[in-house]
CSV table of C-alpha atoms and ligand atoms in Angstrom, one decimal:
chain,number,residue,atom,x,y,z
A,1,ASP,CA,144.8,88.9,129.2
A,2,LYS,CA,148.0,90.2,130.7
A,3,ALA,CA,146.7,89.5,134.1
A,4,GLY,CA,147.0,92.9,135.6
A,5,HIS,CA,150.7,93.3,133.8
A,6,LYS,CA,151.2,96.3,131.4
A,7,HIS,CA,152.9,94.2,128.5
A,8,PHE,CA,152.5,90.2,127.8
A,9,MET,CA,156.5,90.4,128.0
A,10,ALA,CA,156.3,91.5,131.5
A,11,LYS,CA,153.5,89.1,132.3
A,12,GLU,CA,155.6,86.1,130.8
A,13,ILE,CA,158.8,87.2,132.6
A,14,ALA,CA,156.9,86.9,136.0
A,15,GLU,CA,155.3,83.4,134.7
A,16,GLN,CA,159.0,81.9,134.7
A,17,PRO,CA,159.1,80.4,138.3
A,18,GLN,CA,155.7,78.8,137.5
A,19,VAL,CA,156.2,77.5,134.1
A,20,ILE,CA,159.9,76.1,134.8
A,21,GLY,CA,158.6,74.2,138.0
A,22,ASN,CA,156.0,72.6,135.4
A,23,ALA,CA,158.9,71.9,133.2
A,24,VAL,CA,160.7,69.9,135.9
A,25,LYS,CA,158.0,68.2,137.2
A,26,HIS,CA,156.9,66.9,133.4
A,27,TYR,CA,160.3,65.3,133.4
A,28,PHE,CA,161.3,64.1,136.7
A,29,GLY,CA,157.7,63.6,138.3
A,30,ASP,CA,156.7,64.6,141.5
A,31,SER,CA,159.7,63.5,143.4
A,32,GLY,CA,161.6,60.9,140.8
A,33,GLN,CA,165.5,61.1,140.2
A,34,THR,CA,165.4,60.0,136.7
A,35,ILE,CA,163.3,61.5,133.7
A,36,SER,CA,161.2,59.4,131.3
A,37,LEU,CA,161.1,60.5,127.7
A,38,PRO,CA,158.5,59.5,124.9
A,39,ASP,CA,159.3,57.5,121.8
A,40,GLY,CA,162.4,55.4,122.8
A,41,GLY,CA,164.0,58.5,124.6
A,42,ILE,CA,167.8,59.0,123.4
A,43,ASP,CA,170.6,56.8,123.6
A,44,PHE,CA,173.5,58.8,124.4
A,45,THR,CA,175.8,56.1,124.9
A,46,GLY,CA,176.0,55.1,121.0
A,47,VAL,CA,176.8,58.7,119.9
A,48,ASP,CA,179.9,60.5,119.3
A,49,ARG,CA,178.7,64.2,119.1
A,50,LEU,CA,175.6,66.1,119.0
A,51,VAL,CA,174.5,68.9,116.6
A,52,MET,CA,172.2,71.6,117.8
A,53,VAL,CA,170.6,74.2,115.4
A,54,ALA,CA,168.4,76.9,115.9
A,55,CYS,CA,167.9,80.5,115.2
A,56,GLY,CA,167.9,83.8,117.5
A,57,THR,CA,167.2,83.1,121.3
A,58,ALA,CA,166.6,79.6,120.5
A,59,TYR,CA,170.3,79.5,119.2
A,60,TYR,CA,171.8,81.3,122.3
A,61,ALA,CA,169.7,78.4,124.4
A,62,CYS,CA,171.8,75.8,122.1
A,63,LEU,CA,175.1,77.5,122.8
A,64,THR,CA,174.2,77.2,126.7
A,65,ALA,CA,173.5,73.7,126.5
A,66,LYS,CA,176.9,73.2,124.5
A,67,TYR,CA,178.7,74.1,127.7
A,68,TRP,CA,176.4,71.5,129.5
A,69,PHE,CA,176.8,68.8,127.3
A,70,GLU,CA,180.4,68.7,126.9
A,71,GLN,CA,181.0,69.3,130.8
A,72,ILE,CA,178.4,67.1,132.2
A,73,ALA,CA,178.3,64.4,129.6
A,74,ARG,CA,181.7,65.0,127.9
A,75,LEU,CA,180.0,64.6,124.4
A,76,PRO,CA,181.3,67.1,121.7
A,77,VAL,CA,178.6,69.5,120.6
A,78,GLU,CA,178.4,71.6,117.6
A,79,VAL,CA,176.0,74.3,117.6
A,80,ASP,CA,174.8,76.2,114.4
A,81,VAL,CA,172.3,79.2,113.2
A,82,ALA,CA,170.0,77.2,111.1
A,83,SER,CA,170.2,79.7,107.9
A,84,GLU,CA,174.3,79.0,107.6
A,85,PHE,CA,173.8,74.9,108.8
A,86,ARG,CA,171.2,74.1,105.8
A,87,TYR,CA,173.3,75.5,103.1
A,88,ARG,CA,176.4,74.3,104.3
A,89,GLU,CA,175.8,70.6,103.9
A,90,PRO,CA,177.7,69.6,106.6
A,91,PRO,CA,178.8,66.2,107.4
A,92,VAL,CA,175.9,64.1,109.6
A,93,THR,CA,176.6,60.6,110.3
A,94,ASP,CA,174.5,57.9,112.2
A,95,ARG,CA,176.5,58.7,115.1
A,96,THR,CA,175.3,61.9,115.7
A,97,VAL,CA,172.0,63.1,117.5
A,98,ALA,CA,170.6,66.1,115.9
A,99,VAL,CA,168.6,68.8,118.2
A,100,PHE,CA,166.5,71.4,116.8
A,101,VAL,CA,165.3,74.2,119.3
A,102,SER,CA,162.4,76.3,118.2
A,103,GLN,CA,159.7,78.0,120.5
A,104,SER,CA,157.1,78.4,117.2
A,105,GLY,CA,158.2,75.3,115.7
A,106,GLU,CA,157.4,76.8,112.3
A,107,THR,CA,160.8,78.7,112.0
A,108,ALA,CA,161.7,77.8,108.3
A,109,ASP,CA,165.6,77.8,108.3
A,110,THR,CA,165.3,75.4,111.3
A,111,LEU,CA,162.7,73.1,109.6
A,112,ALA,CA,164.7,73.1,106.6
A,113,ALA,CA,167.8,72.0,108.7
A,114,LEU,CA,165.8,69.3,110.3
A,115,ARG,CA,165.1,67.9,106.9
A,116,TYR,CA,168.5,67.9,106.2
A,117,CYS,CA,169.1,65.6,108.9
A,118,ARG,CA,166.6,63.7,108.3
A,119,ASP,CA,168.3,60.1,106.5
A,120,LYS,CA,171.7,61.0,107.8
A,121,ALA,CA,171.3,61.8,111.7
A,122,ASP,CA,170.7,58.7,114.3
A,123,ARG,CA,167.7,60.3,116.0
A,124,ILE,CA,165.9,63.9,115.0
A,125,VAL,CA,165.0,65.5,118.4
A,126,SER,CA,163.0,68.5,118.7
A,127,VAL,CA,162.7,71.1,121.8
A,128,VAL,CA,159.9,73.0,120.7
A,129,ASN,CA,157.0,75.2,122.9
A,130,VAL,CA,154.2,74.4,120.2
A,131,ALA,CA,153.6,70.5,120.4
A,132,GLU,CA,151.7,70.4,117.1
A,133,SER,CA,154.1,72.3,115.1
A,134,SER,CA,155.7,71.4,111.6
A,135,ILE,CA,159.3,70.9,114.0
A,136,ALA,CA,157.7,68.5,116.3
A,137,ARG,CA,155.9,66.5,113.7
A,138,GLU,CA,158.6,65.7,111.5
A,139,SER,CA,161.2,64.9,114.7
A,140,ASP,CA,161.6,61.4,115.6
A,141,LEU,CA,161.3,62.9,119.3
A,142,ALA,CA,159.6,66.1,120.1
A,143,LEU,CA,160.6,67.6,124.1
A,144,PRO,CA,158.1,70.1,124.8
A,145,ILE,CA,158.9,73.2,127.2
A,146,LEU,CA,155.5,73.5,128.6
A,147,ALA,CA,156.1,77.4,128.7
A,148,GLY,CA,152.4,78.0,127.8
A,149,THR,CA,151.5,80.6,125.0
A,150,GLU,CA,154.2,83.4,124.5
A,151,ILE,CA,152.7,86.6,123.0
A,152,GLY,CA,155.5,88.8,123.2
A,153,VAL,CA,157.6,88.6,120.2
A,154,ALA,CA,161.0,88.8,122.4
A,155,SER,CA,161.2,85.4,123.6
A,156,THR,CA,161.6,85.4,127.6
A,157,LYS,CA,159.9,82.2,129.3
A,158,ALA,CA,160.3,80.2,126.1
A,159,PHE,CA,164.4,80.9,126.5
A,160,SER,CA,164.4,80.0,130.2
A,161,CYS,CA,162.1,76.9,129.6
A,162,GLN,CA,164.1,75.8,126.7
A,163,LEU,CA,167.3,75.9,129.1
A,164,THR,CA,165.7,74.1,131.7
A,165,VAL,CA,165.0,71.1,129.1
A,166,LEU,CA,168.2,71.2,127.9
A,167,LEU,CA,170.0,70.8,131.3
A,168,THR,CA,167.6,68.3,132.3
A,169,LEU,CA,168.6,66.1,128.6
A,170,ALA,CA,172.4,67.1,129.5
A,171,LEU,CA,171.8,65.5,132.6
A,172,GLU,CA,170.2,62.3,131.4
A,173,ALA,CA,173.3,62.1,128.6
A,174,GLY,CA,175.9,62.2,131.7
A,175,ARG,CA,173.9,59.6,133.9
A,176,GLN,CA,173.8,57.2,130.8
A,177,ARG,CA,177.4,57.6,129.9
A,178,GLY,CA,178.6,57.5,133.6
A,179,THR,CA,180.3,61.0,133.6
A,180,LEU,CA,178.4,62.5,136.6
A,181,ASP,CA,178.6,60.8,139.8
A,182,GLU,CA,175.6,59.9,141.2
A,183,ASP,CA,175.7,62.5,144.4
A,184,ARG,CA,176.6,65.2,141.9
A,185,TYR,CA,173.7,64.1,139.6
A,186,GLU,CA,171.1,63.9,142.8
A,187,SER,CA,172.0,67.4,143.8
A,188,LEU,CA,171.7,68.8,140.4
A,189,VAL,CA,168.0,67.3,140.3
A,190,ALA,CA,167.3,68.6,143.9
A,191,ALA,CA,168.7,72.2,142.4
A,192,LEU,CA,166.3,72.0,139.6
A,193,ARG,CA,163.6,71.2,141.7
A,194,GLY,CA,164.6,74.5,144.0
A,195,LEU,CA,164.7,76.7,141.1
A,196,PRO,CA,161.2,78.1,141.3
A,197,ALA,CA,161.9,79.4,144.4
A,198,VAL,CA,165.2,80.9,143.2
A,199,LEU,CA,163.8,82.6,140.1
A,200,GLY,CA,161.0,84.2,142.3
A,201,ARG,CA,163.5,85.8,144.4
A,202,ALA,CA,165.5,86.8,141.0
A,203,LEU,CA,162.4,88.5,140.2
A,204,ASP,CA,162.8,90.7,143.4
A,205,ASN,CA,165.0,92.7,141.4
A,206,ASN,CA,162.8,94.1,139.2
A,207,ALA,CA,162.5,97.5,140.9
A,208,ALA,CA,166.2,97.7,141.0
A,209,ALA,CA,165.9,97.3,136.9
A,210,GLU,CA,163.4,99.6,136.3
A,211,GLU,CA,165.1,102.5,138.4
A,212,LEU,CA,168.7,101.6,136.4
A,213,SER,CA,166.9,101.4,133.2
A,214,LEU,CA,166.0,105.5,133.4
A,215,GLN,CA,169.7,105.6,132.8
A,216,ILE,CA,170.6,102.8,130.3
A,217,ALA,CA,167.8,104.3,128.3
A,218,GLU,CA,170.1,107.4,127.4
A,219,ALA,CA,172.7,105.1,126.0
A,220,GLN,CA,173.9,104.7,122.4
A,221,ASP,CA,175.8,101.5,122.7
A,222,ILE,CA,175.7,99.0,125.6
A,223,LEU,CA,178.4,95.9,125.8
A,224,PHE,CA,177.2,92.6,127.5
A,225,LEU,CA,180.0,90.8,128.7
A,226,GLY,CA,180.4,87.2,130.4
A,227,ARG,CA,182.7,84.1,130.6
A,228,GLY,CA,181.9,80.1,130.3
A,229,LEU,CA,178.1,79.7,130.6
A,230,MET,CA,177.9,83.6,130.8
A,231,TYR,CA,178.9,84.0,127.2
A,232,PRO,CA,175.8,82.6,125.7
A,233,LEU,CA,173.6,84.9,128.4
A,234,ALA,CA,175.5,87.8,127.8
A,235,LEU,CA,174.7,87.3,123.6
A,236,GLU,CA,171.0,86.9,124.9
A,237,GLY,CA,171.1,89.8,127.0
A,238,ALA,CA,172.3,91.8,124.0
A,239,LEU,CA,169.8,90.5,121.7
A,240,LYS,CA,167.0,91.3,124.0
A,241,MET,CA,168.3,95.2,124.4
A,242,LYS,CA,168.4,95.4,120.9
A,243,GLU,CA,165.1,94.1,119.8
A,244,ILE,CA,163.0,96.0,121.8
A,245,SER,CA,165.0,99.2,122.8
A,246,TYR,CA,166.4,99.5,119.8
A,247,ILE,CA,169.4,100.3,121.5
A,248,HIS,CA,172.7,99.0,119.7
A,249,ALA,CA,174.1,96.1,121.9
A,250,GLU,CA,176.7,93.9,121.4
A,251,ALA,CA,178.2,90.7,123.5
A,252,TYR,CA,181.7,89.6,123.7
A,253,ALA,CA,183.6,86.6,125.5
A,254,SER,CA,185.2,88.8,128.4
A,255,GLY,CA,188.4,87.4,127.3
A,256,GLU,CA,187.9,88.7,123.8
A,257,LEU,CA,187.6,92.5,124.9
A,258,LYS,CA,191.2,93.1,124.9
A,259,HIS,CA,191.2,92.0,121.1
A,260,GLY,CA,189.2,94.7,119.7
A,261,PRO,CA,186.2,95.5,121.5
A,262,ILE,CA,188.0,97.3,124.2
A,263,ALA,CA,188.5,100.1,121.8
A,264,LEU,CA,185.0,101.1,122.3
A,265,ILE,CA,184.9,102.0,126.1
A,266,ASP,CA,184.1,105.3,127.0
A,267,LYS,CA,182.4,106.8,129.8
A,268,HIS,CA,179.1,106.7,127.6
A,269,VAL,CA,178.8,102.9,127.3
A,270,PRO,CA,177.3,101.4,129.9
A,271,VAL,CA,178.5,97.6,130.1
A,272,VAL,CA,176.7,94.6,131.7
A,273,VAL,CA,179.1,92.1,133.3
A,274,MET,CA,177.0,88.6,134.3
A,275,ALA,CA,179.8,87.2,136.7
A,276,PRO,CA,178.1,84.7,139.3
A,277,ARG,CA,181.0,83.9,141.6
A,278,ASP,CA,181.9,80.4,140.2
A,279,ALA,CA,185.2,79.4,139.3
A,280,LEU,CA,186.0,81.8,136.4
A,281,PHE,CA,184.8,84.9,138.3
A,282,ASP,CA,188.4,86.2,139.0
A,283,LYS,CA,189.2,86.0,135.4
A,284,THR,CA,185.9,88.5,134.6
A,285,VAL,CA,186.4,90.3,136.9
A,286,SER,CA,189.8,91.1,135.8
A,287,ASN,CA,188.4,92.1,132.5
A,288,MET,CA,186.0,94.2,134.1
A,289,GLN,CA,188.7,96.3,135.7
A,290,GLU,CA,190.0,96.6,132.2
A,291,VAL,CA,187.0,98.5,131.5
A,292,MET,CA,186.5,100.3,134.3
A,293,ALA,CA,190.4,101.7,134.1
A,294,ARG,CA,189.2,103.1,130.4
A,295,GLY,CA,186.4,104.8,132.2
A,296,GLY,CA,183.6,102.3,131.3
A,297,LYS,CA,180.3,102.3,133.4
A,298,VAL,CA,179.9,98.5,134.7
A,299,LEU,CA,176.9,97.2,135.8
A,300,LEU,CA,177.9,93.8,137.8
A,301,ILE,CA,175.3,91.0,138.0
A,302,SER,CA,176.6,88.8,140.6
A,303,ASP,CA,175.7,87.0,143.8
A,304,LEU,CA,176.4,88.9,147.3
A,305,ALA,CA,180.0,86.9,147.3
A,306,GLY,CA,180.6,88.3,143.9
A,307,ILE,CA,179.5,91.6,144.6
A,308,GLU,CA,181.3,92.2,147.8
A,309,ALA,CA,184.6,90.7,146.5
A,310,ALA,CA,184.3,93.1,143.3
A,311,GLN,CA,182.1,96.4,143.7
A,312,ASP,CA,184.9,98.7,143.9
A,313,GLY,CA,184.7,101.0,141.3
A,314,VAL,CA,181.8,99.6,139.6
A,315,TRP,CA,179.1,102.0,138.9
A,316,ARG,CA,175.8,99.7,139.8
A,317,SER,CA,175.0,96.2,140.9
A,318,ILE,CA,172.2,93.7,140.7
A,319,GLU,CA,172.5,91.0,143.6
A,320,MET,CA,171.2,87.5,142.5
A,321,PRO,CA,170.7,84.7,144.7
A,322,SER,CA,173.3,81.9,144.9
A,323,VAL,CA,172.6,78.5,142.9
A,324,ASP,CA,174.7,76.0,141.7
A,325,PRO,CA,177.0,77.3,139.1
A,326,LEU,CA,175.5,75.1,136.5
A,327,LEU,CA,172.1,76.3,136.7
A,328,THR,CA,173.3,80.2,136.4
A,329,PRO,CA,172.1,80.7,133.0
A,330,ILE,CA,168.5,80.1,133.9
A,331,LEU,CA,168.6,82.4,136.9
A,332,TYR,CA,170.7,85.1,134.9
A,333,ALA,CA,168.2,85.3,132.3
A,334,LEU,CA,165.7,87.2,134.1
A,335,PRO,CA,167.8,90.4,135.0
A,336,ALA,CA,168.5,90.6,131.1
A,337,GLN,CA,165.1,90.5,130.6
A,338,LEU,CA,164.2,92.9,132.9
A,339,LEU,CA,166.8,95.3,132.0
A,340,ALA,CA,165.5,94.9,128.4
A,341,TYR,CA,162.0,95.2,129.0
A,342,HIS,CA,162.5,98.2,131.3
A,343,THR,CA,164.9,100.3,129.4
A,344,ALA,CA,162.3,99.7,126.2
A,345,VAL,CA,159.6,100.7,128.4
A,346,ALA,CA,161.6,103.9,129.4
A,347,LYS,CA,162.3,104.4,125.4
A,348,GLY,CA,158.4,104.3,125.0
A,349,THR,CA,159.0,101.5,122.1
A,350,ASP,CA,156.5,99.1,121.5
A,351,VAL,CA,157.6,96.3,123.7
A,352,ASP,CA,155.2,93.5,122.5
A,353,GLN,CA,155.4,94.0,118.9
A,354,PRO,CA,159.0,95.8,118.2
A,355,ARG,CA,159.2,97.4,114.7
A,356,ASN,CA,160.2,95.0,111.6
A,357,LEU,CA,160.0,91.6,113.6
A,358,ALA,CA,157.4,89.1,113.7
A,359,LYS,CA,157.0,86.3,116.6
A,360,SER,CA,157.2,83.4,114.0
A,361,VAL,CA,159.5,83.3,111.2
A,362,THR,CA,158.0,81.1,108.4
A,363,VAL,CA,159.9,82.3,105.4
A,364,GLU,CA,163.9,82.6,105.3
B,401,F6R,C1,164.4,87.0,119.7
B,401,F6R,C2,163.6,85.8,119.2
B,401,F6R,C3,163.9,85.4,118.0
B,401,F6R,C4,163.4,83.7,118.0
B,401,F6R,C5,163.9,83.3,116.8
B,401,F6R,C6,163.5,81.8,116.6
B,401,F6R,O1,163.3,87.4,121.3
B,401,F6R,O2,162.5,85.6,119.8
B,401,F6R,O3,165.1,85.3,117.9
B,401,F6R,O4,164.1,83.2,119.2
B,401,F6R,O5,163.2,83.9,115.7
B,401,F6R,O6,162.1,81.4,116.7
B,401,F6R,P1,161.8,79.9,117.3
B,401,F6R,O7,162.4,79.7,118.5
B,401,F6R,O8,160.1,80.2,117.2
B,401,F6R,O9,162.2,78.8,116.2
């Protein structure tokens, strides 16, 4: 049942305020400040690193979480795609927490990576949508993301719910390790509780994304740029775009632009710049200006302050609500999804069942 939407993907994008609200309530309760985890939880004080392993969109959720765990909990994090991790035989010690992220819980490479860590890691934690899945069953601790059934092959609400649960875990790690002062912790929990309302406002950009997509649909190539927390999100935006619109899309860390990819820029290449006005904003803007100086067509996704400061010469902009900088990946996932969705609709592709793709990849 598409609940009045044209595609499951549109429905699943629109459900995000609600499912994220459910996830926050599940972990923090109606008004609590600390989270309760099943099965003995995780002791983040006795470990010296995390390894996080996943595929595709779930891998980008892990890349985002690396920034969170390192910043919030001062815990080193190694992130890898499961198909590489499992054959590399990397050292994993009993001072490592191993985290596996999977919507389906059945991805063959992720499951194999989990089994590789089984008798080596301190604890096997999974972050899953399907609670009865193989990955959930074989973990010491399985944390649900509570996104509800996701039918569209391109992951949307599962991604933002994965991010929500991973940020929650990073906050818990920071609290346990004493790296996050109490006021900051409380303000972040409050920001998480306020997120559904903010996400609802971000969805107001639906019509703007739809209108823009008519022009983006003409492109042969699209670039996505971001720095810091926006870099993994740029990767996710490019993946979403290519898998459903079949337009070639690439993402780069903004600072890498001048090391090669800037050679691709001309007036036919839309460049999507994701840049909330955070501590790295000015750096990204200077990369964006390098793109514009070469005729690149910039779509700036930022908040009001960012757009006011940097809109000179940009092709178009999408205005996002402002939130705490640590929460921006969850919020900025929405315009990335909306752009991909409307571009695919404009191109007339099979949005919910893109060619060559399966929802659950149970063979390697
Ligand atoms: C992209 C997408 C895939 C999955 C990947 C992992 O939109 O859906 O990249 O994220 O196949 O799947 P799970 O999360 O089920 O392990």
